[in-house]
Tab-separated table of C-alpha atoms in Angstrom:
chain	number	residue	atom	x	y	z
A	1	MET	CA	-2.763	-3.295	-11.086
A	2	LYS	CA	-4.481	-6.061	-9.115
A	3	ALA	CA	-7.709	-5.771	-7.111
A	4	VAL	CA	-7.243	-7.564	-3.778
A	5	ALA	CA	-10.583	-6.543	-2.261
A	6	PRO	CA	-13.538	-4.440	-3.365
A	7	GLY	CA	-12.177	-0.912	-3.692
A	8	LEU	CA	-8.556	-1.871	-2.948
A	9	TRP	CA	-5.837	-2.296	-5.569
A	10	ILE	CA	-2.123	-3.056	-5.405
A	11	GLY	CA	0.013	-1.692	-8.216
A	12	ASN	CA	3.460	-0.733	-9.398
A	13	ALA	CA	5.005	2.609	-10.332
A	14	ALA	CA	3.590	2.500	-13.868
A	15	ASP	CA	0.102	1.937	-12.451
A	16	ALA	CA	0.533	4.919	-10.126
A	17	ARG	CA	1.610	7.113	-13.063
A	18	ASP	CA	-1.420	6.070	-15.150
A	19	VAL	CA	-3.609	8.913	-13.894
A	20	ARG	CA	-6.324	8.326	-16.507
A	21	ARG	CA	-6.777	4.687	-15.430
A	22	VAL	CA	-6.805	5.645	-11.748
A	23	VAL	CA	-9.561	8.169	-12.438
A	24	ASP	CA	-11.478	5.781	-14.731
A	25	LEU	CA	-11.490	3.075	-12.040
A	26	GLY	CA	-13.012	5.502	-9.555
A	27	ILE	CA	-10.006	5.370	-7.258
A	28	MET	CA	-10.298	8.104	-4.657
A	29	ALA	CA	-6.923	7.752	-2.907
A	30	VAL	CA	-3.410	6.688	-3.898
A	31	LEU	CA	-0.757	5.617	-1.400
A	32	HIS	CA	2.629	5.831	-3.138
A	33	LEU	CA	5.260	3.959	-1.128
A	34	ALA	CA	8.471	3.923	-3.177
A	35	MET	CA	11.187	6.259	-1.951
A	36	GLU	CA	12.981	6.125	-5.305
A	37	ASP	CA	9.943	7.087	-7.392
A	38	PRO	CA	9.140	10.743	-8.058
A	39	PRO	CA	5.770	12.079	-6.885
A	40	VAL	CA	2.845	11.851	-9.303
A	41	GLY	CA	0.568	14.782	-10.116
A	42	TYR	CA	-3.108	13.902	-9.685
A	43	PRO	CA	-6.282	15.920	-10.148
A	44	ARG	CA	-7.283	17.872	-7.053
A	45	ASP	CA	-10.085	15.467	-6.150
A	46	ILE	CA	-7.693	12.503	-5.739
A	47	VAL	CA	-6.140	12.040	-2.295
A	48	TYR	CA	-2.413	11.429	-2.865
A	49	CYS	CA	-0.256	10.275	0.019
A	50	ARG	CA	3.435	9.619	-0.522
A	51	PHE	CA	5.230	7.609	2.151
A	52	PRO	CA	8.873	7.215	1.080
A	53	LEU	CA	9.716	3.656	2.140
A	54	ILE	CA	12.853	1.664	1.418
A	55	ASP	CA	12.356	-1.915	0.251
A	56	GLY	CA	14.458	-3.257	3.117
A	57	VAL	CA	16.013	-1.864	6.276
A	58	GLY	CA	16.289	1.796	7.191
A	59	ASN	CA	12.678	2.955	7.264
A	60	ARG	CA	11.621	5.458	9.885
A	61	PRO	CA	9.071	3.774	12.182
A	62	GLU	CA	6.819	6.838	12.156
A	63	VAL	CA	6.611	6.712	8.342
A	64	VAL	CA	5.742	2.998	8.409
A	65	ARG	CA	3.079	3.619	11.072
A	66	ALA	CA	1.679	6.577	9.122
A	67	ALA	CA	1.385	4.516	5.922
A	68	VAL	CA	-0.348	1.636	7.703
A	69	GLY	CA	-2.627	3.946	9.692
A	70	THR	CA	-3.618	5.983	6.660
A	71	LEU	CA	-4.488	2.874	4.679
A	72	ARG	CA	-6.407	1.434	7.635
A	73	ASN	CA	-8.479	4.630	7.802
A	74	LEU	CA	-9.158	4.575	4.053
A	75	ILE	CA	-10.241	0.930	4.230
A	76	GLU	CA	-12.532	1.659	7.186
A	77	VAL	CA	-14.374	4.388	5.256
A	78	ASP	CA	-14.542	2.274	2.067
A	79	ALA	CA	-12.497	4.752	0.032
A	80	PRO	CA	-11.425	3.175	-3.280
A	81	THR	CA	-7.636	3.090	-2.916
A	82	LEU	CA	-4.556	2.161	-4.938
A	83	VAL	CA	-1.454	1.191	-2.952
A	84	ALA	CA	1.621	1.336	-5.190
A	85	CYS	CA	5.375	0.853	-4.996
A	86	SER	CA	8.044	0.418	-7.673
A	87	GLY	CA	7.397	-3.204	-8.578
A	88	GLY	CA	4.082	-3.653	-6.789
A	89	VAL	CA	5.222	-6.840	-5.071
A	90	SER	CA	6.950	-5.861	-1.807
A	91	ARG	CA	6.145	-2.563	-0.104
A	92	ALA	CA	2.564	-2.278	-1.371
A	93	PRO	CA	1.443	-5.792	-0.371
A	94	ALA	CA	3.304	-5.521	2.945
A	95	ILE	CA	1.510	-2.293	3.886
A	96	VAL	CA	-1.843	-3.720	2.746
A	97	ALA	CA	-1.290	-6.810	4.922
A	98	ALA	CA	-0.346	-4.635	7.909
A	99	ALA	CA	-3.487	-2.520	7.485
A	100	TRP	CA	-5.618	-5.647	7.080
A	101	SER	CA	-4.220	-7.061	10.310
A	102	GLN	CA	-5.619	-4.007	12.091
A	103	THR	CA	-8.962	-3.808	10.284
A	104	LEU	CA	-9.620	-7.558	10.460
A	105	GLY	CA	-8.193	-8.053	13.957
A	106	VAL	CA	-5.804	-10.808	12.874
A	107	SER	CA	-2.053	-11.241	13.238
A	108	LEU	CA	0.297	-9.690	10.704
A	109	ASP	CA	1.294	-13.125	9.459
A	110	ASP	CA	-2.345	-14.230	9.051
A	111	ALA	CA	-3.137	-11.051	7.127
A	112	LEU	CA	-0.120	-11.680	4.899
A	113	LYS	CA	-1.300	-15.247	4.226
A	114	ARG	CA	-4.656	-13.868	3.055
A	115	LEU	CA	-2.943	-11.381	0.789
A	116	VAL	CA	-0.454	-13.734	-0.848
A	117	ALA	CA	-3.349	-15.903	-2.013
A	118	LEU	CA	-4.699	-12.902	-3.954
A	119	ALA	CA	-1.754	-11.029	-5.450
A	120	PRO	CA	1.790	-11.486	-6.733
A	121	HIS	CA	4.309	-10.817	-4.001
A	122	ASP	CA	7.993	-10.852	-3.160
A	123	ILE	CA	8.037	-9.063	0.175
A	124	SER	CA	11.451	-8.124	1.492
A	125	PRO	CA	12.024	-10.051	4.751
A	126	ALA	CA	13.879	-7.025	6.159
A	127	LEU	CA	10.925	-4.735	5.393
A	128	TRP	CA	8.471	-7.237	6.912
A	129	ASP	CA	10.592	-7.397	10.076
A	130	GLU	CA	10.521	-3.591	10.301
A	131	ILE	CA	6.743	-3.557	9.898
A	132	LYS	CA	6.419	-6.150	12.671
A	133	ARG	CA	8.602	-4.044	14.985
A	134	CYS	CA	6.443	-0.988	14.319
A	135	GLY	CA	3.398	-2.813	15.674
């Protein structure tokens, strides 16, 4: 799990399953983005949002928009949030960059440049193209 901003972490599937650590860090919300991962059971006071995304082509635009919009809203209210996918290097950083582009008022590519300086990444070009098409 890697902090990329105060109150915002990017992680992998193992990080998302580590409920004790999530609670200990004071994380209030978890966005789980990997279609292939099973849902995680959290205590009732943790907001858990599962957006089943594919690490490539074939994502439903409304699911991509919902993931980005939900994260944007959580960032805007300063809710400590973990964004996780299977490996923690493609879907999670891509959705964080897309949300940052909206909250910071910068282009998607500029937001991605900010993110890649802070966290490991290997974003699927096909996924990034889909995110760009979703606006």
